[in-house]
mmCIF file of C-alpha atoms in Angstrom:
data_model
loop_
_atom_site.group_PDB
_atom_site.id
_atom_site.type_symbol
_atom_site.label_atom_id
_atom_site.label_comp_id
_atom_site.label_asym_id
_atom_site.label_seq_id
_atom_site.Cartn_x
_atom_site.Cartn_y
_atom_site.Cartn_z
ATOM 1 C CA MET N 2 7.763 4.627 5.360
ATOM 2 C CA THR N 3 7.955 2.328 8.397
ATOM 3 C CA ALA N 4 5.183 1.988 10.932
ATOM 4 C CA ASP N 5 6.919 4.261 13.464
ATOM 5 C CA SER N 6 8.352 6.807 11.027
ATOM 6 C CA PRO N 7 7.424 10.511 11.302
ATOM 7 C CA GLU N 8 6.171 10.394 7.730
ATOM 8 C CA ARG N 9 3.717 7.570 8.549
ATOM 9 C CA GLN N 10 2.471 9.453 11.582
ATOM 10 C CA LEU N 11 2.028 12.595 9.502
ATOM 11 C CA VAL N 12 0.078 10.678 6.833
ATOM 12 C CA LEU N 13 -2.192 9.157 9.543
ATOM 13 C CA SER N 14 -2.793 12.605 11.018
ATOM 14 C CA TYR N 15 -4.324 13.700 7.672
ATOM 15 C CA ALA N 16 -7.074 11.095 7.955
ATOM 16 C CA PRO N 17 -10.460 12.006 9.401
ATOM 17 C CA THR N 18 -10.444 11.065 13.075
ATOM 18 C CA ALA N 19 -13.142 8.403 12.689
ATOM 19 C CA ALA N 20 -11.234 6.709 9.835
ATOM 20 C CA ARG N 21 -7.726 6.930 11.237
ATOM 21 C CA ALA N 22 -7.725 3.544 12.938
ATOM 22 C CA GLY N 23 -9.081 1.926 9.772
ATOM 23 C CA LEU N 24 -6.249 3.388 7.699
ATOM 24 C CA ALA N 25 -3.719 2.272 10.306
ATOM 25 C CA ALA N 26 -5.159 -1.268 10.232
ATOM 26 C CA LEU N 27 -4.826 -1.472 6.447
ATOM 27 C CA LEU N 28 -1.250 -0.225 6.528
ATOM 28 C CA ALA N 29 -0.494 -2.756 9.292
ATOM 29 C CA LEU N 30 -1.875 -5.485 7.009
ATOM 30 C CA ASP N 31 0.571 -4.477 4.232
ATOM 31 C CA ASP N 32 3.420 -4.281 6.765
ATOM 32 C CA THR N 33 2.551 -7.793 7.962
ATOM 33 C CA LEU N 34 2.484 -9.292 4.483
ATOM 34 C CA SER N 35 5.790 -7.585 3.671
ATOM 35 C CA SER N 36 7.403 -8.902 6.843
ATOM 36 C CA LEU N 37 6.050 -12.357 6.184
ATOM 37 C CA LEU N 38 7.885 -12.588 2.902
ATOM 38 C CA ARG N 39 11.111 -11.113 4.255
ATOM 39 C CA THR N 40 11.177 -13.803 6.969
ATOM 40 C CA SER N 41 10.204 -16.752 4.741
ATOM 41 C CA THR N 42 13.356 -18.143 3.234
ATOM 42 C CA ASP N 43 11.463 -21.081 1.653
ATOM 43 C CA PRO N 44 9.083 -20.029 -1.137
ATOM 44 C CA ALA N 45 6.763 -22.938 -0.334
ATOM 45 C CA LEU N 46 6.503 -21.777 3.283
ATOM 46 C CA GLY N 47 5.866 -18.265 2.076
ATOM 47 C CA GLN N 48 3.019 -19.468 -0.081
ATOM 48 C CA LEU N 49 1.474 -21.388 2.820
ATOM 49 C CA ARG N 50 1.649 -18.361 5.087
ATOM 50 C CA LEU N 51 0.121 -16.092 2.442
ATOM 51 C CA ALA N 52 -2.652 -18.671 1.829
ATOM 52 C CA TRP N 53 -3.509 -18.509 5.548
ATOM 53 C CA TRP N 54 -3.845 -14.739 5.364
ATOM 54 C CA ARG N 55 -5.906 -14.911 2.197
ATOM 55 C CA GLU N 56 -8.353 -17.382 3.722
ATOM 56 C CA SER N 57 -8.461 -15.528 7.052
ATOM 57 C CA LEU N 58 -9.262 -12.218 5.358
ATOM 58 C CA ALA N 59 -12.082 -13.744 3.320
ATOM 59 C CA LYS N 60 -13.781 -15.004 6.497
ATOM 60 C CA LEU N 61 -13.888 -11.667 8.335
ATOM 61 C CA ASP N 62 -17.416 -10.789 7.224
ATOM 62 C CA HIS N 63 -19.037 -13.945 8.630
ATOM 63 C CA ALA N 64 -16.797 -15.220 11.445
ATOM 64 C CA PRO N 65 -14.990 -13.638 14.405
ATOM 65 C CA ALA N 66 -11.362 -12.756 13.697
ATOM 66 C CA PRO N 67 -8.820 -15.198 15.142
ATOM 67 C CA ALA N 68 -6.493 -14.086 17.934
ATOM 68 C CA GLU N 69 -4.349 -12.011 15.565
ATOM 69 C CA PRO N 70 -4.166 -8.302 16.286
ATOM 70 C CA VAL N 71 -4.091 -7.124 12.633
ATOM 71 C CA LEU N 72 -7.111 -9.240 11.728
ATOM 72 C CA LYS N 73 -9.040 -8.043 14.764
ATOM 73 C CA ALA N 74 -8.268 -4.431 13.911
ATOM 74 C CA LEU N 75 -9.410 -4.975 10.312
ATOM 75 C CA GLN N 76 -12.653 -6.519 11.403
ATOM 76 C CA GLN N 77 -13.368 -3.740 13.895
ATOM 77 C CA GLU N 78 -12.120 -0.748 11.912
ATOM 78 C CA VAL N 79 -12.529 -1.693 8.208
ATOM 79 C CA VAL N 80 -15.144 -4.471 7.809
ATOM 80 C CA ALA N 81 -17.363 -2.803 10.434
ATOM 81 C CA ARG N 82 -17.407 0.273 8.181
ATOM 82 C CA GLY N 83 -18.982 -1.696 5.344
ATOM 83 C CA ILE N 84 -15.813 -2.684 3.455
ATOM 84 C CA SER N 85 -15.983 -6.230 2.182
ATOM 85 C CA PRO N 86 -13.006 -8.275 3.387
ATOM 86 C CA LYS N 87 -12.916 -9.791 -0.121
ATOM 87 C CA ALA N 88 -11.615 -6.400 -1.256
ATOM 88 C CA LEU N 89 -8.505 -7.069 0.806
ATOM 89 C CA VAL N 90 -7.672 -10.422 -0.748
ATOM 90 C CA PRO N 91 -6.049 -8.906 -3.878
ATOM 91 C CA LEU N 92 -3.344 -7.504 -1.602
ATOM 92 C CA VAL N 93 -2.299 -11.047 -0.838
ATOM 93 C CA HIS N 94 -2.439 -11.975 -4.527
ATOM 94 C CA GLY N 95 -0.054 -9.088 -5.192
ATOM 95 C CA TRP N 96 2.456 -10.328 -2.645
ATOM 96 C CA GLU N 97 2.100 -13.890 -3.944
ATOM 97 C CA VAL N 98 3.633 -12.773 -7.209
ATOM 98 C CA LEU N 99 6.969 -12.408 -5.396
ATOM 99 C CA VAL N 100 7.003 -16.096 -4.404
ATOM 100 C CA GLU N 101 5.518 -17.404 -7.618
ATOM 101 C CA GLU N 102 7.980 -15.720 -10.026
ATOM 102 C CA GLU N 103 11.700 -16.332 -9.987
ATOM 103 C CA HIS N 104 12.285 -13.187 -12.007
ATOM 104 C CA LEU N 105 10.131 -10.048 -11.959
ATOM 105 C CA ASP N 106 9.547 -9.166 -15.598
ATOM 106 C CA SER N 107 7.096 -6.449 -16.792
ATOM 107 C CA GLU N 108 4.060 -8.695 -16.529
ATOM 108 C CA ALA N 109 4.935 -9.828 -12.981
ATOM 109 C CA LEU N 110 5.532 -6.238 -11.849
ATOM 110 C CA THR N 111 2.160 -5.238 -13.290
ATOM 111 C CA ARG N 112 0.385 -8.037 -11.459
ATOM 112 C CA PHE N 113 2.172 -7.173 -8.166
ATOM 113 C CA ALA N 114 1.258 -3.508 -8.479
ATOM 114 C CA GLU N 115 -2.363 -4.165 -9.359
ATOM 115 C CA GLY N 116 -2.743 -6.524 -6.409
ATOM 116 C CA ARG N 117 -0.902 -4.636 -3.678
ATOM 117 C CA GLY N 118 -2.180 -1.339 -5.067
ATOM 118 C CA GLN N 119 -5.682 -2.339 -4.029
ATOM 119 C CA LEU N 120 -4.609 -1.150 -0.592
ATOM 120 C CA PHE N 121 -5.385 2.362 -1.821
ATOM 121 C CA ALA N 122 -8.864 1.389 -3.108
ATOM 122 C CA ALA N 123 -9.736 -0.177 0.287
ATOM 123 C CA ALA N 124 -8.241 2.783 2.169
ATOM 124 C CA GLY N 125 -10.124 5.203 -0.056
ATOM 125 C CA SER N 126 -13.373 3.548 0.924
ATOM 126 C CA VAL N 127 -12.501 3.722 4.606
ATOM 127 C CA LEU N 128 -11.495 7.384 4.335
ATOM 128 C CA GLY N 129 -14.420 8.483 2.172
ATOM 129 C CA ALA N 130 -12.175 9.558 -0.735
ATOM 130 C CA ALA N 131 -13.755 11.131 -3.774
ATOM 131 C CA PRO N 132 -14.340 9.203 -7.006
ATOM 132 C CA THR N 133 -12.021 11.608 -8.767
ATOM 133 C CA ASP N 134 -9.058 10.757 -6.559
ATOM 134 C CA PRO N 135 -6.517 8.770 -8.612
ATOM 135 C CA LEU N 136 -6.386 5.853 -6.248
ATOM 136 C CA ALA N 137 -5.454 3.218 -8.812
ATOM 137 C CA GLN N 138 -2.496 5.073 -10.256
ATOM 138 C CA ALA N 139 -1.256 6.182 -6.811
ATOM 139 C CA GLY N 140 -1.617 2.726 -5.278
ATOM 140 C CA ARG N 141 0.199 0.910 -8.052
ATOM 141 C CA GLY N 142 3.006 3.502 -8.210
ATOM 142 C CA TRP N 143 3.500 3.506 -4.438
ATOM 143 C CA ALA N 144 3.589 -0.304 -4.385
ATOM 144 C CA LEU N 145 6.290 -0.432 -7.043
ATOM 145 C CA VAL N 146 8.470 2.232 -5.500
ATOM 146 C CA ASP N 147 8.388 0.532 -2.119
ATOM 147 C CA LEU N 148 9.163 -2.796 -3.796
ATOM 148 C CA ALA N 149 12.118 -1.324 -5.669
ATOM 149 C CA ALA N 150 13.695 -0.170 -2.392
ATOM 150 C CA ASN N 151 13.742 -3.740 -1.161
ATOM 151 C CA LEU N 152 14.896 -5.699 -4.266
ATOM 152 C CA SER N 153 18.415 -7.005 -4.361
ATOM 153 C CA ARG N 154 18.515 -7.327 -8.163
ATOM 154 C CA GLN N 155 19.229 -3.847 -9.413
ATOM 155 C CA GLU N 156 17.761 -4.469 -12.890
ATOM 156 C CA GLU N 157 14.425 -5.467 -11.329
ATOM 157 C CA ALA N 158 14.480 -2.493 -8.994
ATOM 158 C CA ALA N 159 15.159 -0.174 -11.968
ATOM 159 C CA ALA N 160 12.263 -1.734 -13.898
ATOM 160 C CA ALA N 161 9.917 -1.289 -10.948
ATOM 161 C CA ARG N 162 10.849 2.419 -10.693
ATOM 162 C CA THR N 163 10.375 2.816 -14.457
ATOM 163 C CA HIS N 164 6.869 1.326 -14.195
ATOM 164 C CA ALA N 165 6.082 3.575 -11.243
ATOM 165 C CA ARG N 166 7.109 6.959 -12.659
ATOM 166 C CA PRO N 167 4.178 7.596 -15.069
ATOM 167 C CA LEU N 168 1.646 6.340 -12.501
ATOM 168 C CA LEU N 169 2.945 8.665 -9.810
ATOM 169 C CA ALA N 170 3.264 11.573 -12.236
ATOM 170 C CA GLU N 171 -0.420 11.201 -13.070
ATOM 171 C CA ALA N 172 -1.370 10.970 -9.367
ATOM 172 C CA ALA N 173 0.715 14.099 -8.631
ATOM 173 C CA ARG N 174 -1.019 16.106 -11.397
ATOM 174 C CA ARG N 175 -4.463 15.577 -10.001
ATOM 175 C CA HIS N 176 -6.263 17.430 -7.210
ATOM 176 C CA TRP N 177 -7.044 15.205 -4.236
ATOM 177 C CA SER N 178 -10.144 15.487 -2.119
ATOM 178 C CA ARG N 179 -9.686 16.366 1.510
ATOM 179 C CA ASN N 180 -10.494 12.827 2.652
ATOM 180 C CA GLY N 181 -8.214 11.322 0.004
ATOM 181 C CA ARG N 182 -5.195 13.375 0.973
ATOM 182 C CA PRO N 183 -3.537 10.792 3.264
ATOM 183 C CA LEU N 184 -3.206 8.575 0.184
ATOM 184 C CA GLY N 185 -2.174 11.527 -1.972
ATOM 185 C CA ALA N 186 0.562 12.211 0.575
ATOM 186 C CA MET N 187 1.814 8.609 0.280
ATOM 187 C CA ALA N 188 1.896 8.990 -3.506
ATOM 188 C CA HIS N 189 3.890 12.223 -3.243
ATOM 189 C CA LEU N 190 6.367 10.580 -0.903
ATOM 190 C CA ALA N 191 6.821 7.674 -3.342
ATOM 191 C CA ARG N 192 7.337 10.099 -6.232
ATOM 192 C CA MET N 193 9.943 12.096 -4.362
ATOM 193 C CA LYS N 194 11.681 8.882 -3.346
ATOM 194 C CA VAL N 195 11.848 7.512 -6.904
ATOM 195 C CA GLU N 196 13.098 10.834 -8.293
ATOM 196 C CA GLY N 197 15.553 11.378 -5.432
ATOM 197 C CA ASP N 198 14.867 15.115 -5.488
ATOM 198 C CA ALA N 199 14.069 15.934 -1.876
ATOM 199 C CA GLY N 200 15.519 15.513 1.613
ATOM 200 C CA PRO N 201 13.540 14.860 4.808
ATOM 201 C CA VAL N 202 12.740 18.508 5.456
ATOM 202 C CA ALA N 203 11.605 19.057 1.834
ATOM 203 C CA ARG N 204 9.461 15.945 1.966
ATOM 204 C CA ILE N 205 7.673 17.109 5.109
ATOM 205 C CA GLY N 206 7.140 20.537 3.549
ATOM 206 C CA ARG N 207 5.681 18.951 0.431
ATOM 207 C CA LEU N 208 3.271 16.894 2.486
ATOM 208 C CA LEU N 209 2.129 19.914 4.423
ATOM 209 C CA TRP N 210 1.421 21.794 1.164
ATOM 210 C CA HIS N 211 -0.556 18.792 -0.095
ATOM 211 C CA ARG N 212 -2.598 18.756 3.076
ATOM 212 C CA LEU N 213 -3.544 22.396 2.585
ATOM 213 C CA SER N 214 -4.064 22.456 -1.159
ATOM 214 C CA GLY N 215 -4.770 18.866 -2.334
ATOM 215 C CA ARG N 216 -1.979 19.268 -4.914
#
């Protein structure tokens, strides 16, 4: 689900108007961290660049954001809504797993998912999601499915999808609150992608049903 994809735009349209820019800023942060690793051929350089983001995020509650559009948007649309920037640091920790580990075993995949999956916790706070929304399961499952689509080692990609399936199945079984449905839609998209059971038209139809029903 790229930044300019119809599915991303549909997910954003589900968000309450006042929270839409905040959700977009969080997704842009994840996009930026992903792109950072894709363009860092040297692991040491990747770690340095991630360290800069980790430190810059932690400062957003007590210092003006630097001249970086994603950080400025986070400060204006997320931190200003009462979300601690320290809640965003685990996203960086999740991405760091990919440069720290030469091979992604079960433990590494779990750490990656728990870190990157915190995107859903932060987004849930911005959106005003309900405590009953399965943000943890959805966030970890979504993170793993997206990772699997970008791994060159097929055995690691298969392991990531295997870890994701029960998490996304649990997220799909639950009823999502109206404010949590943008994240529920992302979880449904990830589940359909990992199962390979729906084309573009079917995916859009499934998202529309989720928007109406929360299922």
